Short mmCIF file of C-alpha atoms and ligand atoms in Angstrom, two decimals:
data_model
loop_
_atom_site.label_atom_id
_atom_site.label_comp_id
_atom_site.label_asym_id
_atom_site.label_seq_id
_atom_site.Cartn_x
_atom_site.Cartn_y
_atom_site.Cartn_z
CA MET A 1 -73.17 53.19 -20.01
CA THR A 2 -70.88 50.51 -18.56
CA PHE A 3 -70.24 46.91 -19.56
CA HIS A 4 -72.14 45.85 -16.41
CA SER A 5 -75.42 47.12 -17.84
CA LEU A 6 -75.15 44.94 -20.96
CA GLY A 7 -76.25 41.74 -19.24
CA LEU A 8 -72.99 39.80 -19.65
CA ALA A 9 -71.92 36.97 -17.34
CA ALA A 10 -69.57 37.86 -14.47
CA GLU A 11 -66.67 35.82 -15.92
CA LEU A 12 -66.82 37.84 -19.14
CA LEU A 13 -67.09 41.17 -17.31
CA LYS A 14 -63.96 40.28 -15.38
CA ALA A 15 -62.07 39.58 -18.61
CA VAL A 16 -63.27 42.86 -20.12
CA GLU A 17 -62.13 44.68 -16.99
CA GLN A 18 -58.70 43.11 -17.35
CA THR A 19 -58.37 44.46 -20.89
CA GLY A 20 -58.83 47.93 -19.40
CA TYR A 21 -61.96 48.86 -21.40
CA THR A 22 -64.39 50.79 -19.24
CA THR A 23 -67.05 51.97 -21.68
CA PRO A 24 -68.61 49.87 -24.45
CA THR A 25 -68.29 51.31 -27.95
CA PRO A 26 -71.56 52.18 -29.81
CA VAL A 27 -71.61 48.86 -31.67
CA GLN A 28 -71.03 46.97 -28.42
CA MET A 29 -73.80 48.93 -26.65
CA GLN A 30 -76.32 47.99 -29.30
CA ALA A 31 -75.23 44.56 -30.48
CA ILE A 32 -74.42 42.85 -27.16
CA PRO A 33 -77.87 43.15 -25.48
CA ALA A 34 -79.66 42.34 -28.77
CA ALA A 35 -77.54 39.23 -29.31
CA ILE A 36 -77.99 38.13 -25.70
CA ALA A 37 -81.76 38.47 -26.24
CA GLY A 38 -81.35 35.87 -29.00
CA HIS A 39 -81.96 38.01 -32.09
CA ASP A 40 -80.26 37.48 -35.42
CA LEU A 41 -78.31 40.64 -36.19
CA LEU A 42 -77.26 42.56 -39.29
CA VAL A 43 -74.66 45.04 -38.18
CA SER A 44 -72.93 47.62 -40.31
CA SER A 45 -69.79 48.73 -38.54
CA HIS A 46 -66.28 49.53 -39.58
CA THR A 47 -62.87 48.27 -38.67
CA GLY A 48 -61.86 49.84 -35.38
CA SER A 49 -65.41 50.15 -34.04
CA GLY A 50 -64.92 47.40 -31.47
CA LYS A 51 -66.98 44.91 -33.48
CA THR A 52 -64.89 41.87 -32.50
CA ALA A 53 -65.92 42.18 -28.85
CA ALA A 54 -69.46 43.03 -29.99
CA PHE A 55 -69.89 39.49 -31.35
CA THR A 56 -67.38 37.54 -29.25
CA LEU A 57 -68.82 38.52 -25.86
CA PRO A 58 -72.48 37.57 -26.49
CA ALA A 59 -71.39 34.36 -28.26
CA LEU A 60 -69.34 33.30 -25.23
CA HIS A 61 -72.20 34.38 -22.96
CA LYS A 62 -74.48 31.99 -24.80
CA ILE A 63 -72.27 28.94 -24.34
CA ILE A 64 -70.99 29.72 -20.86
CA ASP A 65 -73.41 27.69 -18.76
CA ARG A 66 -74.04 24.45 -20.55
CA ARG A 67 -71.29 21.95 -21.26
CA PRO A 68 -71.75 20.12 -24.56
CA ALA A 69 -72.26 16.38 -24.86
CA PRO A 70 -69.03 14.46 -25.60
CA GLY A 71 -68.31 14.26 -29.31
CA SER A 72 -70.31 17.33 -30.25
CA GLY A 73 -69.02 19.83 -32.77
CA PRO A 74 -68.24 23.53 -32.28
CA ARG A 75 -70.99 25.69 -30.78
CA VAL A 76 -69.72 29.00 -32.09
CA LEU A 77 -68.45 29.44 -35.63
CA VAL A 78 -66.86 32.67 -36.85
CA LEU A 79 -66.11 33.13 -40.56
CA THR A 80 -63.61 35.82 -41.56
CA PRO A 81 -62.22 36.82 -44.96
CA THR A 82 -58.51 36.51 -44.12
CA ARG A 83 -56.13 34.42 -42.09
CA GLU A 84 -54.83 37.40 -40.14
CA LEU A 85 -58.31 38.48 -39.13
CA ALA A 86 -59.15 34.89 -38.13
CA LEU A 87 -56.09 34.72 -35.88
CA GLN A 88 -57.00 38.03 -34.30
CA VAL A 89 -60.57 36.95 -33.67
CA GLU A 90 -59.35 33.70 -32.11
CA LYS A 91 -57.07 35.74 -29.86
CA ALA A 92 -60.02 37.95 -28.83
CA VAL A 93 -62.06 34.82 -28.02
CA GLN A 94 -59.22 33.60 -25.81
CA THR A 95 -58.87 37.00 -24.14
CA TYR A 96 -62.56 37.43 -23.35
CA GLY A 97 -62.93 33.74 -22.50
CA LYS A 98 -59.93 33.70 -20.19
CA ALA A 99 -61.97 32.77 -17.13
CA LEU A 100 -63.56 29.80 -18.93
CA ARG A 101 -60.86 27.24 -18.27
CA TRP A 102 -62.61 24.58 -20.32
CA LEU A 103 -62.83 26.73 -23.45
CA ASN A 104 -61.14 25.28 -26.52
CA THR A 105 -60.73 27.19 -29.75
CA ALA A 106 -59.48 26.26 -33.20
CA CYS A 107 -58.41 28.50 -36.03
CA LEU A 108 -58.83 26.92 -39.47
CA VAL A 109 -57.14 28.98 -42.15
CA GLY A 110 -55.54 28.30 -45.49
CA GLY A 111 -51.76 28.26 -45.79
CA ALA A 112 -51.38 26.30 -42.54
CA PRO A 113 -50.91 22.49 -42.42
CA MET A 114 -54.19 20.56 -42.62
CA PHE A 115 -52.93 17.84 -40.32
CA ALA A 116 -52.41 20.07 -37.27
CA GLN A 117 -55.91 21.49 -37.76
CA ILE A 118 -57.43 18.01 -38.00
CA LYS A 119 -55.73 17.11 -34.72
CA GLN A 120 -57.18 20.23 -33.14
CA LEU A 121 -60.64 19.26 -34.36
CA GLN A 122 -60.33 15.81 -32.81
CA ARG A 123 -60.63 17.26 -29.32
CA GLN A 124 -63.72 19.08 -28.17
CA CYS A 125 -63.69 22.50 -29.85
CA ASP A 126 -66.12 25.06 -28.50
CA VAL A 127 -65.30 27.92 -30.85
CA VAL A 128 -64.00 27.62 -34.41
CA VAL A 129 -62.73 30.66 -36.27
CA ALA A 130 -62.14 29.98 -39.95
CA THR A 131 -61.71 31.32 -43.42
CA PRO A 132 -64.44 29.86 -45.68
CA GLY A 133 -62.22 27.94 -48.12
CA ARG A 134 -60.30 25.98 -45.50
CA LEU A 135 -63.39 25.26 -43.41
CA LEU A 136 -65.12 23.87 -46.48
CA ASP A 137 -62.11 21.61 -47.10
CA HIS A 138 -62.50 20.18 -43.60
CA LEU A 139 -66.24 19.88 -44.05
CA ASN A 140 -65.86 17.99 -47.33
CA ARG A 141 -63.39 15.62 -45.69
CA ARG A 142 -65.83 15.15 -42.82
CA LYS A 143 -63.28 16.39 -40.30
CA VAL A 144 -65.66 18.89 -38.74
CA LYS A 145 -69.36 18.74 -38.03
CA LEU A 146 -71.30 21.97 -37.95
CA SER A 147 -74.72 20.72 -36.87
CA ASP A 148 -74.09 21.80 -33.25
CA VAL A 149 -73.32 25.40 -34.14
CA GLU A 150 -75.53 27.63 -31.99
CA VAL A 151 -74.07 30.96 -33.03
CA LEU A 152 -72.83 31.63 -36.55
CA ILE A 153 -70.90 34.86 -37.02
CA LEU A 154 -69.91 36.35 -40.37
CA ASP A 155 -67.25 38.98 -39.84
CA GLU A 156 -66.59 41.43 -42.69
CA ALA A 157 -69.22 39.70 -44.81
CA ASP A 158 -68.84 42.25 -47.62
CA ARG A 159 -65.19 41.45 -47.92
CA MET A 160 -65.82 37.70 -48.01
CA LEU A 161 -68.21 38.23 -50.91
CA ASP A 162 -65.69 40.49 -52.67
CA MET A 163 -63.17 37.70 -52.38
CA GLY A 164 -65.52 35.24 -54.08
CA PHE A 165 -66.51 33.19 -51.03
CA ALA A 166 -70.30 33.36 -51.65
CA GLU A 167 -70.70 29.69 -52.65
CA ASP A 168 -68.40 28.43 -49.92
CA ILE A 169 -70.38 30.41 -47.35
CA ASP A 170 -73.68 29.02 -48.65
CA ALA A 171 -72.32 25.46 -48.37
CA ILE A 172 -71.09 26.09 -44.84
CA VAL A 173 -74.34 27.68 -43.72
CA ALA A 174 -76.28 24.74 -45.18
CA ALA A 175 -74.29 22.41 -42.91
CA THR A 176 -75.36 24.27 -39.76
CA SER A 177 -78.65 23.87 -37.95
CA ALA A 178 -81.58 26.11 -38.91
CA LYS A 179 -82.04 26.80 -35.19
CA ARG A 180 -78.76 28.68 -34.96
CA GLN A 181 -78.44 32.38 -34.19
CA THR A 182 -76.74 34.37 -36.97
CA LEU A 183 -74.77 37.57 -36.44
CA LEU A 184 -73.61 39.24 -39.64
CA PHE A 185 -71.12 42.12 -39.52
CA SER A 186 -70.25 44.09 -42.62
CA ALA A 187 -69.10 47.56 -43.65
CA THR A 188 -72.22 47.75 -45.81
CA LEU A 189 -75.54 45.92 -45.67
CA ASP A 190 -76.62 46.84 -49.17
CA GLY A 191 -76.57 44.94 -52.45
CA VAL A 192 -75.22 41.39 -52.46
CA VAL A 193 -74.57 41.46 -48.71
CA GLY A 194 -78.22 42.31 -48.14
CA SER A 195 -79.43 39.42 -50.27
CA MET A 196 -77.04 36.97 -48.62
CA ALA A 197 -78.18 38.26 -45.23
CA SER A 198 -81.84 37.73 -46.05
CA ARG A 199 -81.09 34.12 -47.05
CA MET A 200 -79.41 33.25 -43.78
CA THR A 201 -81.09 35.26 -41.03
CA ARG A 202 -84.55 35.20 -39.44
CA ASN A 203 -86.24 38.48 -38.46
CA PRO A 204 -82.87 40.10 -38.01
CA GLN A 205 -82.40 43.25 -36.02
CA ARG A 206 -80.55 45.83 -38.06
CA ILE A 207 -77.91 47.91 -36.34
CA GLU A 208 -76.15 50.63 -38.29
CA ILE A 209 -73.23 52.37 -36.69
CA GLU A 210 -72.23 55.67 -38.20
CA VAL A 211 -68.53 56.35 -38.18
CA ALA A 212 -68.36 59.20 -35.69
CA GLN A 213 -66.65 62.29 -37.02
CA GLN A 214 -64.31 62.45 -34.05
CA ASP A 215 -63.28 58.82 -34.60
CA ARG A 216 -62.45 59.43 -38.21
CA GLY A 217 -60.59 62.57 -37.23
CA GLN A 218 -58.01 60.45 -35.46
CA ILE A 219 -56.41 59.61 -38.78
CA GLU A 220 -54.96 62.53 -40.67
CA GLN A 221 -55.10 61.87 -44.39
CA ARG A 222 -52.47 63.32 -46.69
CA LEU A 223 -51.68 63.17 -50.38
CA MET A 224 -48.28 63.59 -51.99
CA PHE A 225 -47.66 63.75 -55.72
CA ALA A 226 -44.68 62.00 -57.28
CA ASP A 227 -43.25 62.33 -60.77
CA ASP A 228 -42.24 58.71 -61.14
CA LEU A 229 -41.20 55.61 -59.24
CA GLY A 230 -37.81 57.03 -58.31
CA HIS A 231 -39.53 60.09 -56.83
CA LYS A 232 -41.90 57.86 -54.85
CA ASN A 233 -38.91 55.96 -53.46
CA ARG A 234 -37.23 59.19 -52.36
CA LEU A 235 -40.42 60.47 -50.74
CA LEU A 236 -40.91 57.17 -48.95
CA GLU A 237 -37.39 57.21 -47.60
CA ALA A 238 -37.79 60.77 -46.34
CA LEU A 239 -41.12 59.92 -44.70
CA LEU A 240 -39.74 56.85 -43.00
CA GLY A 241 -36.80 58.84 -41.68
CA ASP A 242 -39.03 61.30 -39.86
CA ASP A 243 -38.89 61.55 -36.07
CA GLY A 244 -42.66 61.21 -35.65
CA MET A 245 -42.57 57.77 -37.23
CA ASN A 246 -43.03 54.84 -34.89
CA GLN A 247 -44.13 51.95 -37.10
CA ALA A 248 -45.54 52.08 -40.61
CA VAL A 249 -47.47 49.85 -42.96
CA VAL A 250 -46.59 50.58 -46.59
CA PHE A 251 -49.07 49.27 -49.15
CA THR A 252 -48.10 48.13 -52.63
CA ALA A 253 -50.32 46.94 -55.47
CA THR A 254 -48.64 43.55 -56.00
CA LYS A 255 -46.93 40.83 -53.99
CA ARG A 256 -43.83 41.21 -56.09
CA SER A 257 -43.52 44.92 -55.48
CA ALA A 258 -44.05 44.29 -51.73
CA ASP A 259 -41.03 41.94 -51.78
CA GLU A 260 -38.93 44.27 -53.88
CA LEU A 261 -39.70 47.37 -51.85
CA SER A 262 -39.12 45.60 -48.55
CA LEU A 263 -35.75 44.35 -49.81
CA SER A 264 -34.70 47.76 -51.03
CA LEU A 265 -35.63 49.31 -47.64
CA GLN A 266 -33.65 46.61 -45.86
CA GLU A 267 -30.65 47.44 -48.04
CA LYS A 268 -30.96 51.01 -46.79
CA GLY A 269 -30.76 49.79 -43.20
CA ILE A 270 -34.49 50.04 -42.43
CA ALA A 271 -36.08 47.24 -40.37
CA ALA A 272 -38.61 46.32 -43.06
CA ALA A 273 -40.44 43.08 -43.86
CA ALA A 274 -42.96 42.04 -46.49
CA LEU A 275 -46.39 40.51 -45.82
CA HIS A 276 -48.45 39.01 -48.64
CA GLY A 277 -50.54 36.05 -49.61
CA ASP A 278 -47.74 34.04 -51.21
CA MET A 279 -45.95 33.68 -47.90
CA HIS A 280 -46.43 30.57 -45.84
CA GLN A 281 -48.76 31.08 -42.87
CA THR A 282 -46.06 30.42 -40.25
CA GLN A 283 -43.88 33.02 -41.93
CA ARG A 284 -46.77 35.52 -41.94
CA ASN A 285 -47.46 34.87 -38.27
CA ARG A 286 -43.79 35.32 -37.41
CA THR A 287 -43.71 38.62 -39.29
CA LEU A 288 -46.81 39.87 -37.47
CA ASP A 289 -45.35 38.84 -34.10
CA ARG A 290 -42.18 40.76 -34.87
CA LEU A 291 -44.29 43.76 -35.86
CA ARG A 292 -46.19 43.57 -32.55
CA GLN A 293 -42.94 43.31 -30.62
CA GLY A 294 -41.68 46.42 -32.41
CA ARG A 295 -38.82 44.54 -34.08
CA ILE A 296 -40.16 45.48 -37.49
CA GLY A 297 -40.47 49.20 -38.15
CA VAL A 298 -41.94 49.03 -41.64
CA LEU A 299 -44.29 46.37 -42.93
CA VAL A 300 -44.65 46.35 -46.72
CA ALA A 301 -47.94 44.67 -47.45
CA THR A 302 -50.66 43.92 -49.97
CA ASP A 303 -54.34 44.60 -49.23
CA VAL A 304 -55.60 41.19 -48.32
CA ALA A 305 -52.60 40.27 -46.17
CA ALA A 306 -52.80 43.43 -44.10
CA ARG A 307 -56.50 43.33 -43.40
CA GLY A 308 -57.35 43.04 -39.76
CA ILE A 309 -53.86 43.88 -38.50
CA ASP A 310 -54.34 45.52 -35.12
CA VAL A 311 -51.05 46.85 -33.79
CA ALA A 312 -51.26 49.96 -31.63
CA GLY A 313 -47.73 51.09 -32.55
CA ILE A 314 -48.57 51.71 -36.21
CA SER A 315 -48.31 55.48 -36.44
CA HIS A 316 -48.36 55.71 -40.24
CA VAL A 317 -49.95 54.07 -43.24
CA ILE A 318 -48.29 54.90 -46.53
CA ASN A 319 -50.01 53.99 -49.77
CA PHE A 320 -46.98 53.59 -52.01
CA ASP A 321 -49.46 52.51 -54.68
CA PRO A 322 -52.96 53.95 -54.22
CA PRO A 323 -55.58 51.21 -53.87
CA ARG A 324 -57.40 50.13 -57.05
CA GLN A 325 -60.67 49.83 -55.11
CA ALA A 326 -61.65 52.95 -53.20
CA GLU A 327 -63.08 50.95 -50.31
CA ASP A 328 -59.71 49.29 -49.73
CA TYR A 329 -58.47 52.75 -48.84
CA VAL A 330 -60.65 52.76 -45.74
CA HIS A 331 -59.37 49.36 -44.67
CA ARG A 332 -55.78 50.35 -45.31
CA ILE A 333 -55.83 53.57 -43.32
CA GLY A 334 -57.65 51.75 -40.51
CA ARG A 335 -54.33 49.98 -39.73
CA THR A 336 -53.26 53.18 -37.98
CA GLY A 337 -55.14 55.23 -35.38
CA ARG A 338 -55.72 52.02 -33.39
CA ALA A 339 -56.58 51.81 -29.72
CA GLY A 340 -57.57 55.46 -29.49
CA ARG A 341 -54.22 56.75 -30.77
CA ASP A 342 -53.79 59.21 -33.62
CA GLY A 343 -52.49 58.12 -36.98
CA ILE A 344 -51.31 59.57 -40.26
CA ALA A 345 -52.19 58.09 -43.65
CA ILE A 346 -50.18 59.29 -46.64
CA THR A 347 -51.06 58.36 -50.20
CA LEU A 348 -48.41 58.75 -52.89
CA SER A 349 -49.88 59.41 -56.31
CA GLY A 350 -48.00 59.02 -59.58
CA PRO A 351 -49.02 60.89 -62.75
CA ARG A 352 -51.34 58.13 -63.89
CA GLU A 353 -52.96 57.55 -60.52
CA THR A 354 -54.92 60.74 -59.99
CA GLY A 355 -58.13 59.01 -61.15
CA LEU A 356 -57.74 56.59 -58.23
CA ILE A 357 -57.33 59.51 -55.84
CA ARG A 358 -60.59 61.06 -57.09
CA ALA A 359 -62.33 57.73 -56.58
CA ILE A 360 -61.06 57.56 -52.98
CA GLU A 361 -62.23 61.10 -52.28
CA ARG A 362 -65.64 60.39 -53.78
CA PHE A 363 -65.95 57.21 -51.74
CA THR A 364 -64.88 58.66 -48.39
CA GLY A 365 -66.35 62.13 -48.89
CA ASP A 366 -63.07 63.49 -47.48
CA ARG A 367 -60.56 65.56 -49.39
CA LEU A 368 -56.98 64.45 -49.10
CA GLU A 369 -54.75 67.32 -48.15
CA VAL A 370 -51.79 67.83 -50.46
CA HIS A 371 -48.41 67.86 -48.74
CA THR A 372 -44.91 68.28 -50.08
CA ILE A 373 -41.47 67.86 -48.63
CA PRO A 374 -39.19 70.84 -49.31
CA GLY A 375 -36.74 69.98 -52.05
CA MET A 376 -38.85 67.04 -53.18
CA GLU A 377 -41.80 68.83 -54.74
CA PRO A 378 -43.29 67.30 -57.90
CA SER A 379 -42.40 68.99 -61.18
CA PRO A 380 -45.07 71.20 -62.71
CA ARG A 381 -46.89 69.17 -65.30
CA LYS A 382 -47.37 70.02 -68.93
CA PRO A 383 -51.00 70.30 -70.03
CA ALA A 384 -52.21 66.88 -71.09
CA GLY A 385 -54.91 65.98 -73.55
CA PRO A 386 -58.15 64.36 -72.38
CA ARG A 387 -57.62 60.76 -71.31
CA PRO A 388 -60.24 58.18 -72.13
CA GLY A 389 -61.70 56.71 -68.91
CA GLY A 390 -58.93 57.60 -66.44
CA ASN A 391 -59.73 60.91 -64.88
CA GLY A 392 -62.69 61.84 -67.01
CA GLY A 393 -60.68 63.90 -69.46
CA ARG A 394 -59.59 66.47 -66.92
CA ARG A 395 -56.68 68.61 -68.02
CA PHE A 396 -53.86 69.49 -65.74
CA GLY A 397 -52.53 72.98 -66.23
CA SER A 398 -49.12 74.14 -65.17
CA GLY A 399 -48.85 75.60 -61.72
CA GLY A 400 -48.37 73.71 -58.50
CA GLY A 401 -48.14 69.94 -58.30
CA TYR A 402 -50.01 68.11 -60.98
CA GLY A 403 -53.53 67.10 -60.17
CA ARG A 404 -54.07 70.17 -58.01
CA PRO A 405 -52.50 72.79 -60.25
CA GLY A 406 -54.44 75.77 -59.07
CA GLY A 407 -53.53 75.58 -55.45
CA GLU A 408 -51.02 75.62 -52.71
CA ALA A 409 -49.77 72.36 -51.41
CA ARG A 410 -49.05 72.13 -47.73
CA ARG A 411 -45.46 71.56 -46.95
CA SER A 412 -44.23 68.91 -44.65
CA ALA A 413 -40.97 70.26 -43.32
CA GLY A 414 -38.50 67.45 -42.72
CA GLY A 415 -41.13 64.83 -43.33
CA PHE A 416 -44.21 65.29 -41.21
CA SER A 417 -44.15 68.58 -39.40
CA ARG A 418 -45.59 71.49 -41.28
CA ASP A 419 -44.74 75.12 -41.74
CA GLY A 420 -48.07 76.83 -41.60
CA HIS A 421 -51.66 75.86 -41.28
CA PRO A 422 -53.95 77.23 -43.94
CA SER A 423 -57.42 78.16 -42.88
CA ARG A 424 -60.24 75.67 -43.35
CA SER A 425 -61.54 77.52 -46.40
CA GLU A 426 -58.12 77.59 -48.03
CA ARG A 427 -57.77 73.94 -47.30
CA SER A 428 -61.06 72.86 -48.70
CA HIS A 429 -61.11 75.03 -51.81
CA GLY A 430 -57.63 76.32 -52.44
CA ASP A 431 -56.03 73.02 -53.21
CA ARG A 432 -58.59 71.89 -55.71
CA ARG A 433 -59.36 72.77 -59.22
CA SER A 434 -62.99 73.38 -59.92
CA ARG A 435 -64.63 70.45 -61.60
CA GLY A 436 -66.11 70.54 -65.06
P1 AMP B 1 -62.18 46.01 -33.70
O1 AMP B 1 -63.13 46.95 -34.37
O2 AMP B 1 -62.86 44.85 -33.08
O3 AMP B 1 -61.05 45.61 -34.62
O4 AMP B 1 -61.52 46.80 -32.45
C1 AMP B 1 -60.73 47.94 -32.63
C2 AMP B 1 -59.84 48.23 -31.42
O5 AMP B 1 -60.61 48.73 -30.33
C3 AMP B 1 -59.10 47.03 -30.87
O6 AMP B 1 -57.78 47.47 -30.58
C4 AMP B 1 -59.83 46.68 -29.60
O7 AMP B 1 -58.97 46.04 -28.71
C5 AMP B 1 -60.29 48.04 -29.11
N1 AMP B 1 -61.53 48.01 -28.31
C6 AMP B 1 -62.58 47.18 -28.43
N2 AMP B 1 -63.55 47.49 -27.53
C7 AMP B 1 -63.12 48.56 -26.85
C8 AMP B 1 -63.70 49.38 -25.81
N3 AMP B 1 -64.90 49.14 -25.30
N4 AMP B 1 -62.95 50.41 -25.34
C9 AMP B 1 -61.73 50.68 -25.86
N5 AMP B 1 -61.14 49.96 -26.85
C10 AMP B 1 -61.83 48.92 -27.35
#
């Protein structure tokens, strides 16, 4: 299938051609014709599936022919959970709408000055991309009118709900016209997302995109055990010094540790920078630009700040702290393996973090392969008593690295390369203690 068969206007096809994409991704194949036909859509698709184009192209197609009356409000509204994602979506709108010389966009996100956004809203804005909190601020101050919105798009709806935006979203939706078309994209369509979706869509078409095995295979997932913080720091340094490393995103649990780790890497001569929610938006944008230009080699980030980052040069994701929520793991590792390239995701686990690793494995259904760096192996662990909660009272015997005592860890010689490839059966069973 080609983009030509999707029914898009010639101006949009030209822009797609210029990006170099020749074949629509599965979500684009299904969502674009359905949206052009005017249906409301509930789409489950993951980061990296090409979902941004899947909603941007039909939305632009809808507004391409008719110019709005002077003084009308935006005709397309996209809500995203984070500022970074909003900026990326706005960029995609500008890329695909390149041939539409009249097209004006505005990006309304927190952390940026209100005044500049109000000025933007004073001219005719065709497409607004916003985070819910800031848009609601503008709405309450009567700086934006949403009654002309023809297409409402909720991107990463599950994440917006996780972040507590449910009421803001309801207030925003209530300010739009009931005649609008609604396109909801989310990693999952179950639970609270499902009930929100049923409140705001009419006879929606449901599109569920499975993550193709070969797509997931582009990111190699590894696990390394560390004895303590000092050990994690040494492992990180060795990993970052490897030849196969191009650019890396290193995740920490808190904003403070992102700052501290970034500083300590800088002191070691590594081109590192922090990215987190306490930074001013202009500073965050500058950091992301420097990352895109390759001037930053290592971005040390927190979950929310790094969501939506799409930089093809990111060869590695390193979870310095494993994520507290297993689903964040999927979003984190999705920062690498972009644009069809391969990526490596390495999770460092301290002695008290093995429960989080189990949760990730349960959530993804994938087993993380244990790696070690020669000379930096974790110490064998003494048997521990059952821990309440934590890892379900599992005991770690002595043997190999803790957490996987019965088995052989794979060795990463000099960082990433390996000395030996165990067979599939060794890999799937040998590195894991039987449960129970
Ligand atoms: P998204 O899921 O929207 O974040 O897109 C993931 C990545 O895929 C981005 O780098 C897009 O630029 C890229 N992309 C989107 N559509 C296509 C396509 N049809 N062919 C190849 N790459 C694409």
